[in-house]
Coordinates of C-alpha atoms in Angstrom, one line a residue:
Chain A
M15 CA 7.3 -49.2 -200.6
T16 CA 7.3 -48.9 -196.9
I17 CA 8.9 -46.4 -194.6
T18 CA 11.8 -47.8 -192.7
V19 CA 11.8 -47.4 -188.8
A20 CA 14.5 -48.1 -186.2
L21 CA 13.6 -48.3 -182.6
V22 CA 15.9 -46.3 -180.3
G23 CA 15.7 -46.8 -176.6
N24 CA 13.7 -48.8 -174.2
G25 CA 13.3 -46.2 -171.5
G26 CA 10.9 -43.5 -170.3
I27 CA 9.8 -42.2 -167.0
G28 CA 10.5 -44.6 -164.1
T29 CA 10.1 -48.1 -165.3
Q30 CA 8.3 -47.3 -168.6
D31 CA 9.3 -49.1 -171.8
H32 CA 6.7 -47.8 -174.2
Q33 CA 9.0 -48.9 -177.1
S34 CA 8.3 -52.6 -176.2
S35 CA 4.7 -52.2 -175.1
M36 CA 3.3 -49.8 -177.7
Y37 CA 5.4 -48.4 -180.5
G38 CA 7.4 -51.3 -181.5
P39 CA 4.3 -53.6 -181.9
A40 CA 2.4 -50.8 -183.6
F41 CA 5.1 -50.3 -186.2
E42 CA 5.4 -54.1 -186.7
R43 CA 1.7 -54.5 -187.6
H44 CA 1.3 -51.2 -189.6
P45 CA 1.3 -52.0 -193.3
L46 CA 3.2 -48.7 -194.2
F47 CA 6.2 -49.2 -191.9
S48 CA 8.9 -51.8 -191.8
L49 CA 11.4 -52.2 -188.9
V50 CA 15.2 -52.1 -189.4
D51 CA 17.9 -52.6 -187.0
D52 CA 20.4 -49.9 -188.1
P53 CA 19.2 -46.4 -187.1
A54 CA 21.5 -44.9 -189.8
A55 CA 19.6 -46.8 -192.4
A56 CA 16.2 -45.9 -191.2
Q57 CA 13.9 -43.0 -192.4
V58 CA 12.2 -42.9 -189.1
L59 CA 13.5 -43.2 -185.6
S60 CA 11.1 -44.2 -182.8
I61 CA 12.8 -42.5 -179.8
A62 CA 11.9 -43.8 -176.3
V63 CA 15.0 -43.0 -174.2
P64 CA 14.9 -41.9 -170.5
L65 CA 13.3 -38.5 -170.3
A66 CA 16.4 -36.7 -169.2
E67 CA 18.2 -37.9 -172.4
R68 CA 15.2 -37.6 -174.7
G69 CA 15.4 -34.0 -175.9
A70 CA 19.0 -34.3 -177.0
A71 CA 18.4 -37.7 -178.7
I72 CA 15.4 -36.2 -180.7
A73 CA 17.5 -33.0 -181.6
D74 CA 20.3 -35.2 -182.9
A75 CA 17.9 -37.3 -184.9
V76 CA 16.4 -34.2 -186.5
R77 CA 19.8 -32.8 -187.3
A78 CA 20.6 -36.1 -189.0
G79 CA 17.5 -35.7 -191.2
K80 CA 15.4 -38.4 -189.6
H81 CA 11.6 -38.2 -189.1
V82 CA 10.9 -39.1 -185.4
L83 CA 8.2 -40.6 -183.4
A84 CA 8.9 -39.4 -179.9
D85 CA 7.7 -40.9 -176.7
K86 CA 5.9 -38.4 -174.5
P87 CA 6.6 -36.1 -173.2
L88 CA 8.7 -34.8 -176.1
A89 CA 11.3 -33.4 -173.8
A90 CA 12.0 -32.7 -170.1
T91 CA 11.8 -29.0 -170.4
L92 CA 9.8 -26.3 -172.3
A93 CA 13.2 -24.9 -173.6
E94 CA 14.1 -28.4 -175.1
A95 CA 10.8 -28.7 -176.8
V96 CA 11.0 -25.3 -178.3
E97 CA 14.5 -26.1 -179.6
I98 CA 13.0 -29.3 -181.2
E99 CA 10.2 -27.4 -182.8
R100 CA 12.8 -24.9 -184.4
L101 CA 15.1 -27.7 -185.5
A102 CA 12.3 -29.8 -187.1
A103 CA 11.2 -26.8 -189.1
E104 CA 14.7 -26.0 -190.2
H105 CA 15.4 -29.5 -191.3
G106 CA 12.0 -30.2 -192.8
V107 CA 11.5 -33.5 -191.0
V108 CA 8.3 -34.8 -189.3
V109 CA 8.4 -34.9 -185.6
V110 CA 5.3 -36.6 -184.1
P111 CA 5.1 -36.5 -180.2
A112 CA 3.2 -39.6 -179.0
H113 CA 0.0 -37.7 -177.9
H114 CA -1.9 -40.6 -179.2
Q115 CA -5.0 -40.2 -176.9
R116 CA -6.4 -37.4 -179.2
F117 CA -6.6 -40.0 -182.0
N118 CA -9.0 -42.2 -180.0
A119 CA -11.8 -42.9 -182.4
A120 CA -14.6 -41.5 -180.1
L121 CA -12.5 -38.4 -179.7
R122 CA -11.7 -37.9 -183.3
S123 CA -15.5 -38.0 -183.9
A124 CA -16.1 -35.7 -181.0
T125 CA -13.5 -33.1 -182.2
A126 CA -15.0 -33.1 -185.6
A127 CA -18.5 -32.7 -184.2
V128 CA -17.5 -29.9 -181.9
R129 CA -15.7 -28.1 -184.6
A130 CA -18.7 -28.4 -186.9
G131 CA -20.9 -26.8 -184.3
R132 CA -22.9 -29.8 -183.2
V133 CA -23.1 -28.4 -179.6
G134 CA -23.3 -24.7 -180.8
L135 CA -20.4 -22.6 -179.5
P136 CA -18.5 -24.6 -176.8
W137 CA -18.1 -22.9 -173.5
N138 CA -16.8 -25.6 -171.2
V139 CA -15.0 -29.0 -171.2
Q140 CA -14.9 -31.3 -168.2
C141 CA -12.4 -34.2 -168.4
D142 CA -11.4 -37.2 -166.2
F143 CA -8.2 -39.0 -167.1
V144 CA -7.7 -41.5 -164.2
V145 CA -5.4 -44.5 -164.5
A146 CA -5.6 -47.4 -162.2
G147 CA -2.5 -49.3 -161.0
G148 CA 0.7 -49.7 -162.8
D149 CA 4.1 -48.1 -161.6
P150 CA 3.7 -44.6 -160.2
A151 CA 5.8 -42.1 -162.1
P152 CA 8.7 -40.7 -160.0
T153 CA 8.0 -37.4 -161.7
G154 CA 4.4 -37.3 -160.5
E155 CA 1.6 -38.0 -162.9
L156 CA 1.0 -34.5 -163.9
V157 CA 4.4 -34.6 -165.8
N158 CA 3.9 -38.2 -166.8
F159 CA 0.4 -38.1 -168.5
G160 CA -1.1 -34.7 -167.8
L161 CA -0.2 -33.8 -171.3
Y162 CA -2.7 -36.3 -172.7
P163 CA -5.9 -34.7 -171.7
V164 CA -4.4 -31.2 -172.0
D165 CA -3.7 -32.1 -175.6
V166 CA -7.2 -33.6 -176.3
V167 CA -8.9 -30.5 -174.9
R168 CA -6.8 -28.2 -177.1
A169 CA -7.8 -30.5 -180.1
L170 CA -11.4 -30.4 -179.1
L171 CA -11.7 -26.8 -178.7
G172 CA -9.0 -25.5 -181.1
L173 CA -8.2 -22.9 -178.4
E174 CA -4.9 -22.4 -176.6
V175 CA -4.8 -22.3 -172.8
R176 CA -4.1 -18.7 -171.4
R177 CA -4.2 -19.4 -167.7
V178 CA -3.8 -22.4 -165.5
H179 CA -4.9 -23.0 -161.8
A180 CA -3.9 -26.4 -160.3
T181 CA -4.8 -28.1 -157.1
G182 CA -4.6 -31.5 -155.6
S183 CA -1.4 -33.5 -155.6
P184 CA 1.1 -34.4 -158.3
D185 CA -0.4 -38.0 -158.4
L186 CA -4.1 -36.8 -158.7
V187 CA -4.2 -33.2 -159.9
T188 CA -7.1 -30.9 -160.9
L189 CA -6.3 -28.4 -163.7
L190 CA -8.5 -25.4 -164.3
L191 CA -7.7 -24.0 -167.6
D192 CA -8.9 -20.7 -169.2
H193 CA -9.0 -20.3 -172.9
D194 CA -10.1 -17.5 -175.3
H195 CA -13.7 -16.3 -175.4
G196 CA -14.3 -17.1 -171.8
V197 CA -14.2 -20.8 -172.5
T198 CA -13.0 -22.9 -169.5
S199 CA -12.0 -26.4 -169.1
T200 CA -11.2 -28.7 -166.2
I201 CA -9.1 -31.8 -166.1
V202 CA -8.8 -34.3 -163.3
C203 CA -5.7 -36.3 -164.1
G204 CA -3.8 -38.9 -162.0
R205 CA -3.4 -42.4 -160.8
V206 CA -5.5 -44.4 -158.3
P207 CA -4.6 -47.8 -157.0
A208 CA -5.0 -51.0 -159.1
L209 CA -8.7 -51.9 -159.5
R210 CA -10.2 -55.3 -160.1
D211 CA -10.7 -56.2 -163.6
L212 CA -8.5 -53.5 -165.1
P213 CA -5.1 -54.2 -166.4
P214 CA -2.3 -52.4 -164.6
G215 CA -1.9 -48.8 -165.9
G216 CA -5.4 -49.1 -167.5
L217 CA -7.7 -46.1 -167.8
A218 CA -10.4 -46.4 -165.0
V219 CA -12.1 -43.2 -166.1
H220 CA -11.5 -41.3 -169.4
R221 CA -14.3 -39.0 -170.3
Y222 CA -15.1 -35.6 -171.6
R223 CA -18.2 -33.5 -171.4
I224 CA -18.2 -30.6 -173.9
S225 CA -20.9 -28.1 -173.1
G226 CA -22.1 -25.8 -175.8
S227 CA -24.6 -23.1 -176.4
H228 CA -26.9 -25.6 -178.1
G229 CA -26.1 -28.9 -176.5
V230 CA -23.8 -31.2 -174.7
L231 CA -21.4 -33.9 -176.0
A232 CA -20.6 -36.7 -173.6
V233 CA -17.7 -38.8 -174.6
D234 CA -16.6 -42.0 -172.9
A235 CA -13.0 -42.3 -174.3
R236 CA -12.7 -46.0 -173.0
K237 CA -14.9 -46.8 -176.0
P238 CA -15.4 -48.0 -178.8
A239 CA -15.4 -51.3 -176.8
L240 CA -17.3 -54.4 -176.0
Q241 CA -18.3 -55.0 -172.5
V242 CA -17.2 -58.7 -171.8
R243 CA -18.4 -60.5 -168.7
T244 CA -17.3 -64.1 -168.1
T245 CA -17.2 -66.4 -165.1
E246 CA -13.7 -65.1 -164.6
S247 CA -13.7 -61.6 -165.5
N248 CA -15.6 -58.4 -166.4
G249 CA -14.0 -55.8 -168.6
L250 CA -14.0 -53.8 -171.8
V251 CA -12.4 -55.1 -174.9
W252 CA -11.3 -52.5 -177.5
T253 CA -12.7 -52.6 -180.9
G254 CA -11.1 -51.2 -184.0
P255 CA -7.7 -49.7 -184.4
G256 CA -6.0 -48.5 -181.2
T257 CA -4.8 -44.9 -180.6
V258 CA -1.1 -45.6 -181.3
D259 CA -2.1 -47.3 -184.7
A260 CA -4.0 -44.1 -185.6
L261 CA -0.9 -42.0 -184.5
L262 CA 1.2 -44.0 -187.0
D263 CA -1.2 -43.3 -189.7
V264 CA -0.7 -39.6 -189.0
L265 CA 3.1 -40.1 -188.9
A266 CA 2.9 -41.9 -192.4
A267 CA 0.7 -39.3 -193.9
G268 CA 2.9 -36.4 -192.6
I269 CA 6.0 -38.1 -194.3
A270 CA 4.0 -38.9 -197.5
S271 CA 2.9 -35.3 -197.7
G272 CA 6.6 -34.2 -198.1
A273 CA 5.6 -31.0 -196.3
G274 CA 7.8 -31.8 -193.3
R275 CA 4.9 -31.7 -190.8
A276 CA 2.1 -34.0 -189.7
A277 CA -1.4 -33.4 -188.2
I278 CA 0.3 -33.2 -184.8
G279 CA 3.8 -31.8 -184.3
P280 CA 6.3 -30.3 -181.9
H281 CA 4.3 -27.3 -181.7
D282 CA 1.6 -29.3 -179.8
A283 CA 4.2 -30.6 -177.4
V284 CA 5.4 -27.1 -176.8
R285 CA 1.9 -26.0 -175.9
A286 CA 1.2 -28.9 -173.8
Q287 CA 4.4 -28.4 -171.9
R288 CA 3.5 -24.8 -171.3
V289 CA 0.4 -25.9 -169.6
I290 CA 2.1 -28.5 -167.5
E291 CA 4.9 -26.2 -166.3
A292 CA 2.2 -23.5 -165.5
A293 CA 0.4 -26.0 -163.5
Q294 CA 3.5 -26.9 -161.6
R295 CA 4.1 -23.3 -160.8
S296 CA 0.4 -22.9 -159.8
M297 CA 0.8 -25.9 -157.5
E298 CA 3.8 -24.3 -155.9
T299 CA 2.3 -20.9 -155.5
G300 CA -1.4 -21.7 -154.9
Q301 CA -2.3 -19.1 -157.5
P302 CA -3.4 -19.1 -161.1
V303 CA -0.5 -18.8 -163.6
E304 CA -0.5 -17.3 -167.1
T305 CA 0.9 -19.6 -169.8
G306 CA 2.3 -16.8 -171.9
E307 CA 0.5 -18.1 -175.0
Chain B
M27 CA -47.1 -38.6 -127.5
D28 CA -48.1 -35.1 -128.7
R29 CA -47.3 -34.4 -132.3
I30 CA -44.9 -31.5 -133.1
G31 CA -47.1 -28.7 -134.5
I32 CA -45.5 -27.0 -137.5
V33 CA -46.3 -23.7 -139.3
L34 CA -45.0 -23.4 -142.8
V35 CA -43.8 -19.9 -143.9
G36 CA -43.7 -19.1 -147.6
A37 CA -46.2 -20.9 -149.9
G38 CA -43.8 -21.2 -152.9
F39 CA -43.3 -24.4 -154.9
I40 CA -40.9 -26.0 -152.2
A41 CA -43.6 -25.7 -149.6
D42 CA -45.4 -28.6 -151.2
A43 CA -42.3 -30.9 -150.7
H44 CA -42.3 -30.0 -147.0
S45 CA -46.0 -30.3 -146.4
G46 CA -45.8 -33.8 -148.1
A47 CA -43.1 -34.7 -145.7
I48 CA -45.2 -33.5 -142.7
D49 CA -48.2 -35.6 -144.1
A50 CA -46.1 -38.7 -144.1
D51 CA -44.7 -38.5 -140.6
P52 CA -47.1 -39.4 -137.7
R53 CA -45.0 -37.3 -135.4
A54 CA -45.8 -34.1 -137.1
E55 CA -48.9 -32.0 -137.7
L56 CA -49.2 -29.0 -140.1
I57 CA -50.9 -26.3 -138.1
G58 CA -51.0 -23.5 -140.7
I59 CA -49.4 -21.6 -143.4
V60 CA -48.0 -18.0 -143.6
D61 CA -47.5 -16.0 -146.7
A62 CA -47.4 -12.3 -147.3
A63 CA -49.6 -12.9 -150.4
P64 CA -53.2 -13.3 -149.1
G65 CA -54.5 -15.3 -152.0
R66 CA -51.5 -17.7 -151.9
A67 CA -51.7 -18.4 -148.2
A68 CA -55.5 -19.1 -148.5
A69 CA -55.2 -21.3 -151.4
F70 CA -52.5 -23.4 -149.8
A71 CA -54.6 -23.7 -146.7
R72 CA -57.6 -24.9 -148.7
K73 CA -55.4 -27.4 -150.5
Q74 CA -54.3 -28.7 -147.1
G75 CA -57.9 -29.3 -146.0
G76 CA -58.6 -26.0 -144.4
I77 CA -55.6 -25.3 -142.1
R78 CA -55.0 -22.0 -140.5
H79 CA -53.5 -19.2 -142.6
A80 CA -52.0 -15.8 -141.9
L81 CA -50.3 -13.0 -143.6
D82 CA -47.7 -12.5 -140.8
L83 CA -45.5 -14.6 -138.6
D84 CA -46.5 -13.0 -135.2
T85 CA -50.1 -14.2 -135.8
A86 CA -49.0 -17.8 -136.7
L87 CA -46.7 -18.0 -133.7
S88 CA -49.6 -17.3 -131.4
W89 CA -51.7 -20.2 -132.7
P90 CA -52.1 -22.9 -130.1
G91 CA -50.0 -26.0 -130.6
V92 CA -47.3 -24.4 -132.7
D93 CA -43.9 -25.9 -131.7
A94 CA -41.8 -25.4 -134.9
V95 CA -41.4 -23.5 -138.1
I96 CA -40.4 -24.5 -141.7
L97 CA -39.2 -21.4 -143.4
C98 CA -39.4 -21.5 -147.3
T99 CA -39.1 -17.7 -148.0
P100 CA -36.6 -15.9 -150.1
N101 CA -33.1 -16.3 -148.8
D102 CA -32.6 -12.7 -147.6
T103 CA -35.5 -13.2 -145.2
H104 CA -34.1 -16.2 -143.6
A105 CA -32.1 -14.2 -140.9
P106 CA -34.8 -11.8 -139.8
I107 CA -37.6 -14.4 -139.7
G108 CA -35.3 -17.1 -138.2
L109 CA -34.4 -14.6 -135.3
A110 CA -38.0 -14.0 -134.7
V111 CA -38.7 -17.8 -134.6
A112 CA -35.7 -18.1 -132.1
A113 CA -37.1 -15.3 -130.0
A114 CA -40.5 -17.1 -129.8
G115 CA -38.7 -20.3 -128.5
K116 CA -39.7 -22.5 -131.6
H117 CA -37.6 -24.8 -133.5
L118 CA -36.8 -24.1 -137.1
L119 CA -36.1 -26.0 -140.3
V120 CA -34.9 -23.2 -142.8
E121 CA -34.5 -23.7 -146.5
K122 CA -31.0 -23.4 -147.5
P123 CA -28.9 -21.3 -147.4
L124 CA -29.1 -20.6 -143.6
A125 CA -28.5 -17.0 -144.5
T126 CA -27.1 -14.9 -147.3
T127 CA -24.1 -13.6 -145.2
V128 CA -21.7 -15.2 -142.8
A129 CA -22.6 -12.7 -140.0
D130 CA -26.3 -13.5 -140.3
A131 CA -25.6 -17.2 -140.3
Q132 CA -23.6 -17.0 -137.1
R133 CA -26.1 -14.6 -135.6
L134 CA -28.9 -17.3 -136.3
A135 CA -26.6 -20.1 -134.8
R136 CA -26.1 -18.0 -131.6
A137 CA -29.8 -17.1 -131.3
F138 CA -31.0 -20.8 -131.4
E139 CA -28.2 -21.9 -129.1
A140 CA -29.3 -19.3 -126.5
A141 CA -32.9 -20.3 -126.9
G142 CA -32.3 -24.0 -126.6
T143 CA -34.2 -24.9 -129.7
V144 CA -33.2 -26.8 -132.8
L145 CA -32.1 -25.1 -135.9
V146 CA -31.6 -27.2 -139.1
A147 CA -30.9 -25.9 -142.6
A148 CA -32.4 -27.9 -145.4
H149 CA -29.4 -29.3 -147.2
T150 CA -31.7 -32.1 -148.5
H151 CA -29.1 -33.8 -150.6
R152 CA -27.7 -35.3 -147.5
F153 CA -31.0 -37.2 -147.2
Y154 CA -31.2 -38.3 -150.9
D155 CA -30.5 -41.8 -151.6
Y156 CA -27.4 -41.2 -153.5
G157 CA -26.0 -38.8 -151.0
V158 CA -26.5 -41.3 -148.1
A159 CA -25.1 -44.1 -150.2
V160 CA -21.8 -42.3 -151.1
K161 CA -21.4 -41.3 -147.5
Q162 CA -21.9 -44.8 -146.2
T163 CA -19.5 -46.2 -148.9
I164 CA -16.8 -43.7 -147.9
D165 CA -17.4 -44.3 -144.2
S166 CA -17.1 -48.1 -144.7
G167 CA -13.5 -47.7 -145.7
A168 CA -14.1 -49.4 -149.1
I169 CA -12.3 -46.8 -151.1
G170 CA -9.7 -45.8 -148.4
R171 CA -9.1 -42.2 -147.8
P172 CA -11.0 -40.0 -150.4
K173 CA -8.8 -37.7 -152.3
L174 CA -11.2 -36.3 -154.9
V175 CA -14.9 -35.7 -155.2
R176 CA -16.5 -34.6 -158.5
L177 CA -20.1 -33.7 -158.3
A178 CA -22.1 -32.3 -161.1
I179 CA -25.8 -31.3 -161.0
L180 CA -26.8 -30.1 -164.5
G181 CA -30.3 -29.0 -165.2
G182 CA -31.3 -27.1 -168.3
W183 CA -34.2 -25.3 -166.8
I184 CA -33.9 -21.7 -165.8
W185 CA -35.9 -19.7 -163.4
P186 CA -39.4 -18.6 -164.7
D187 CA -38.8 -15.0 -165.8
W188 CA -36.9 -11.9 -164.9
S189 CA -39.1 -11.2 -161.8
A190 CA -37.8 -14.5 -160.2
W191 CA -36.2 -13.6 -156.7
V192 CA -33.6 -16.2 -157.2
G193 CA -32.2 -14.1 -160.1
D194 CA -31.8 -11.1 -157.8
P195 CA -28.5 -11.4 -156.0
D196 CA -29.7 -9.1 -153.3
R197 CA -32.5 -11.5 -152.4
S198 CA -30.9 -14.8 -153.1
G199 CA -27.3 -14.2 -152.3
G200 CA -26.4 -15.4 -155.8
H201 CA -26.4 -18.9 -157.2
A202 CA -23.5 -20.0 -155.0
L203 CA -25.7 -19.4 -152.0
H204 CA -28.9 -20.5 -153.5
N205 CA -28.0 -23.9 -155.1
G206 CA -24.1 -24.1 -154.8
V207 CA -24.3 -24.6 -151.1
H208 CA -26.0 -28.0 -151.8
L209 CA -22.9 -29.4 -153.5
L210 CA -20.5 -27.5 -151.2
D211 CA -22.0 -29.1 -148.2
L212 CA -22.5 -32.6 -149.6
A213 CA -19.0 -32.9 -150.9
T214 CA -17.5 -31.5 -147.6
W215 CA -19.7 -34.0 -145.6
W216 CA -18.7 -36.9 -147.7
L217 CA -15.0 -36.0 -147.3
G218 CA -15.2 -35.3 -143.7
Q219 CA -12.5 -32.7 -143.9
E220 CA -12.3 -28.9 -143.3
P221 CA -12.0 -26.8 -146.4
T222 CA -9.1 -24.4 -146.7
A223 CA -9.6 -22.8 -150.0
I224 CA -12.1 -22.1 -152.8
Y225 CA -11.3 -21.4 -156.5
A226 CA -14.5 -20.9 -158.5
R227 CA -15.5 -19.7 -162.0
G228 CA -19.0 -18.6 -163.0
R229 CA -20.8 -18.0 -166.2
K230 CA -23.9 -16.3 -167.4
Q231 CA -24.7 -18.6 -170.3
T232 CA -28.4 -18.3 -170.7
A233 CA -28.3 -14.5 -171.0
A234 CA -25.6 -11.9 -170.7
E235 CA -28.1 -9.8 -168.6
L236 CA -28.4 -12.4 -165.9
R237 CA -27.3 -10.9 -162.4
I238 CA -26.3 -14.4 -161.2
Y239 CA -24.3 -17.2 -162.7
D240 CA -26.3 -20.0 -164.1
Y241 CA -23.2 -22.1 -164.3
L242 CA -20.9 -22.6 -161.3
E243 CA -17.7 -24.4 -161.1
M244 CA -16.6 -24.5 -157.5
V245 CA -13.3 -26.1 -156.6
V246 CA -12.6 -26.8 -152.8
T247 CA -9.3 -27.8 -151.4
Y248 CA -9.3 -29.4 -147.9
A249 CA -6.9 -29.6 -145.0
D250 CA -5.7 -33.0 -146.0
G251 CA -5.1 -32.1 -149.5
A252 CA -8.3 -33.6 -151.0
T253 CA -10.1 -31.6 -153.7
A254 CA -13.7 -31.3 -154.6
V255 CA -14.9 -30.1 -158.0
C256 CA -18.5 -29.1 -157.8
E257 CA -20.6 -28.0 -160.8
M258 CA -24.0 -26.4 -160.4
S259 CA -25.7 -25.6 -163.7
R260 CA -29.0 -24.1 -164.9
A261 CA -27.2 -23.4 -168.2
H262 CA -26.9 -26.7 -169.8
R263 CA -29.0 -27.5 -172.9
P264 CA -31.4 -29.0 -173.8
G265 CA -33.4 -28.2 -170.8
S266 CA -35.2 -31.6 -171.0
L267 CA -32.0 -33.6 -170.1
A268 CA -31.2 -33.1 -166.4
Q269 CA -28.1 -34.9 -165.4
R270 CA -26.2 -35.8 -162.1
E271 CA -22.7 -37.3 -162.2
L272 CA -20.4 -38.1 -159.4
L273 CA -16.9 -39.6 -158.9
V274 CA -15.1 -40.1 -155.7
A275 CA -11.5 -41.3 -155.9
G276 CA -9.7 -42.8 -152.8
T277 CA -6.5 -44.4 -151.8
E278 CA -8.1 -47.8 -152.3
G279 CA -10.8 -47.4 -154.9
I280 CA -13.3 -45.2 -156.7
V281 CA -17.0 -44.6 -156.5
E282 CA -18.9 -43.5 -159.7
Q283 CA -22.4 -42.7 -160.6
G284 CA -22.8 -41.5 -164.1
W285 CA -25.8 -39.6 -165.5
D286 CA -27.6 -43.0 -166.0
G287 CA -26.7 -44.3 -162.6
E288 CA -30.2 -43.5 -161.3
S289 CA -32.2 -42.3 -164.2
S290 CA -33.6 -44.1 -167.2
L291 CA -33.7 -42.4 -170.5
V292 CA -36.8 -41.6 -172.5
F293 CA -36.4 -41.3 -176.3
G294 CA -39.7 -39.6 -177.4
E295 CA -41.2 -37.6 -180.2
A296 CA -40.9 -34.5 -177.9
G297 CA -37.1 -35.0 -177.4
T298 CA -34.9 -36.9 -175.0
A299 CA -35.2 -36.8 -171.2
T300 CA -33.8 -38.5 -168.1
L301 CA -36.4 -40.3 -165.9
P302 CA -35.1 -40.3 -162.3
A303 CA -35.9 -43.4 -160.3
A304 CA -38.7 -43.0 -157.7
G305 CA -36.5 -43.8 -154.8
G306 CA -36.7 -42.5 -151.2
N307 CA -38.2 -39.3 -150.1
G308 CA -35.3 -37.0 -149.0
F309 CA -37.6 -34.3 -147.7
A310 CA -39.4 -37.0 -145.4
K311 CA -36.0 -38.2 -144.2
Q312 CA -34.9 -34.7 -143.5
L313 CA -38.0 -33.9 -141.6
G314 CA -37.6 -37.0 -139.6
A315 CA -34.0 -36.2 -138.7
W316 CA -35.2 -32.7 -137.6
L317 CA -38.0 -34.2 -135.4
D318 CA -35.4 -36.6 -133.9
A319 CA -33.2 -33.8 -133.1
I320 CA -36.1 -32.0 -131.4
G321 CA -36.5 -35.0 -129.5
G322 CA -32.9 -34.9 -128.2
A323 CA -31.0 -36.9 -131.0
P324 CA -27.9 -35.4 -132.4
P325 CA -28.6 -33.3 -135.5
Q326 CA -27.8 -35.0 -138.8
M327 CA -27.3 -31.5 -140.3
P328 CA -25.5 -29.6 -137.5
V329 CA -25.8 -25.8 -137.4
A330 CA -22.0 -25.4 -137.7
D331 CA -22.2 -27.2 -141.0
A332 CA -24.9 -24.9 -142.3
V333 CA -22.7 -22.0 -141.2
R334 CA -19.8 -23.4 -143.1
A335 CA -21.9 -23.9 -146.2
V336 CA -22.6 -20.2 -146.2
V337 CA -18.9 -19.4 -145.7
L338 CA -18.1 -21.5 -148.7
G339 CA -20.9 -20.0 -150.8
V340 CA -19.7 -16.4 -149.9
A341 CA -16.2 -17.5 -150.8
V342 CA -17.3 -18.8 -154.2
E343 CA -18.8 -15.5 -155.1
E344 CA -15.7 -13.7 -154.0
S345 CA -13.4 -16.0 -156.0
I346 CA -15.4 -15.5 -159.1
A347 CA -15.3 -11.8 -158.7
T348 CA -11.5 -11.7 -158.1
G349 CA -10.5 -14.6 -160.3
R350 CA -8.3 -15.7 -157.4
P351 CA -8.4 -18.7 -154.8
V352 CA -10.0 -17.5 -151.5
A353 CA -8.8 -18.9 -148.2
V354 CA -11.7 -20.1 -145.9
T355 CA -12.0 -20.9 -142.3
A356 CA -15.3 -22.1 -141.1

């Protein structure tokens, strides 16, 4: 018995169509889901409408009792994201924001290792999330994909972000985050021009260094991959399930549990959005900003 | 051509690197060594084949053939000893930082300008292979206008014991002045931009009782909007695994060197360690550039840049203390 899914929307930020490029194909190949045309007949709606309309579309779906896979960011504003979190709890449906990078195989192992004390007590994380080429986001890249590394760092540490200082530009920003226990993290996030041998919009750099009292964990999140060099090209070829496939596993498990929640939910989107909005205020004022967490 | 006669002041561990550079340059001659500890100066002099040694600078400055001084003493002594060298009309290569306060750094700059002698601060990373290669790559235009520098120098070793002067902020100026200035200067030199603000975070990871930060994260914002994220650490464990990582992102491309970009990796029964490539001798290149400047060439490490490094280092300590960004003007 599979879970029925309808694809809703083909929009996003700027020219994005993650529905066609990511979610649709992933649902199609996933053994636990089957696509249907009629949203009313579907148990899950995969919602990828333009950001300005997204919060309302997700809220409507939740009110209709649908589970949701939501393109990222979950909503355009923190207030909308908070309302979706409240509605999802009220209606007992699973809402999974597409923070799929935290389900990278290397990062899942890293998260488990950090939480198991493999580097002792973590005290700092350094992250670079640098995309090459593709269409620049009209919102700026902080809004577009800043939430990915923020979400990964939250998952790695299990610690909320209390304070944000941001510098740089909206297309290449440096976020300096303060967590509890004096733990700090730094995220460089943005887009550089297209680079040879990288697909447009591919990750040129995606790495994490987690420093702990008893060791260091260095994660290259462009892996697991093969390095393939030919007379024509030189590049990495991903091995194993992709991050969106893993995200759908989480969605399916959340629905199967009957508990109305998955391993990632609207609360994660709310917390990421708080950090992004604090970073925007910090960029405007030049000063660190409390997230209010 | 007469060789430049040099006196080394301070016989600590870094003096060996400088004397090795002198030995390798036919334009230079090591005349003698000064150290306040009698045994240390004499031992160093014997090791160098019986060169002169003295307990005080005045004696050494009176030796015949002395043209220049290399100063390797604790950071808080750089200003008074440097001013004495300027007053004696000698050239000076001073270990970084130029001084532990901005006022002292500016005083030194003025003194050497008035004396007409060459003052250079030992920001040696400008002369290391990687430092030169990154600068050349940026200046070639290959990556367009650089917008971001990330530079991390992570070494697990800590200073020997509680008596180490580096651990005393009154003597070293703090870790930002002692080691942080290497990265602050290098990133600024690479970018070729003027810094406008510093935001820094520090940590006393090895021991809560440390009086300096063994981990520093120093984020510099530049006039053109570029950012430099500089990490300097003696806090990373295991101590056997020193790492250096860099990333420069520009409008046309990126430059990267990961921890294994220069080093090999040793997996042994005693643990895991990086093995840096032999490469060029940064100290020898630095000495050569100083000798060139004494001969009239433009300095590769201008005094103004050394003063600016002190300004940045002081701003780092202030930012950590206040938790706020600090505006800087060199």
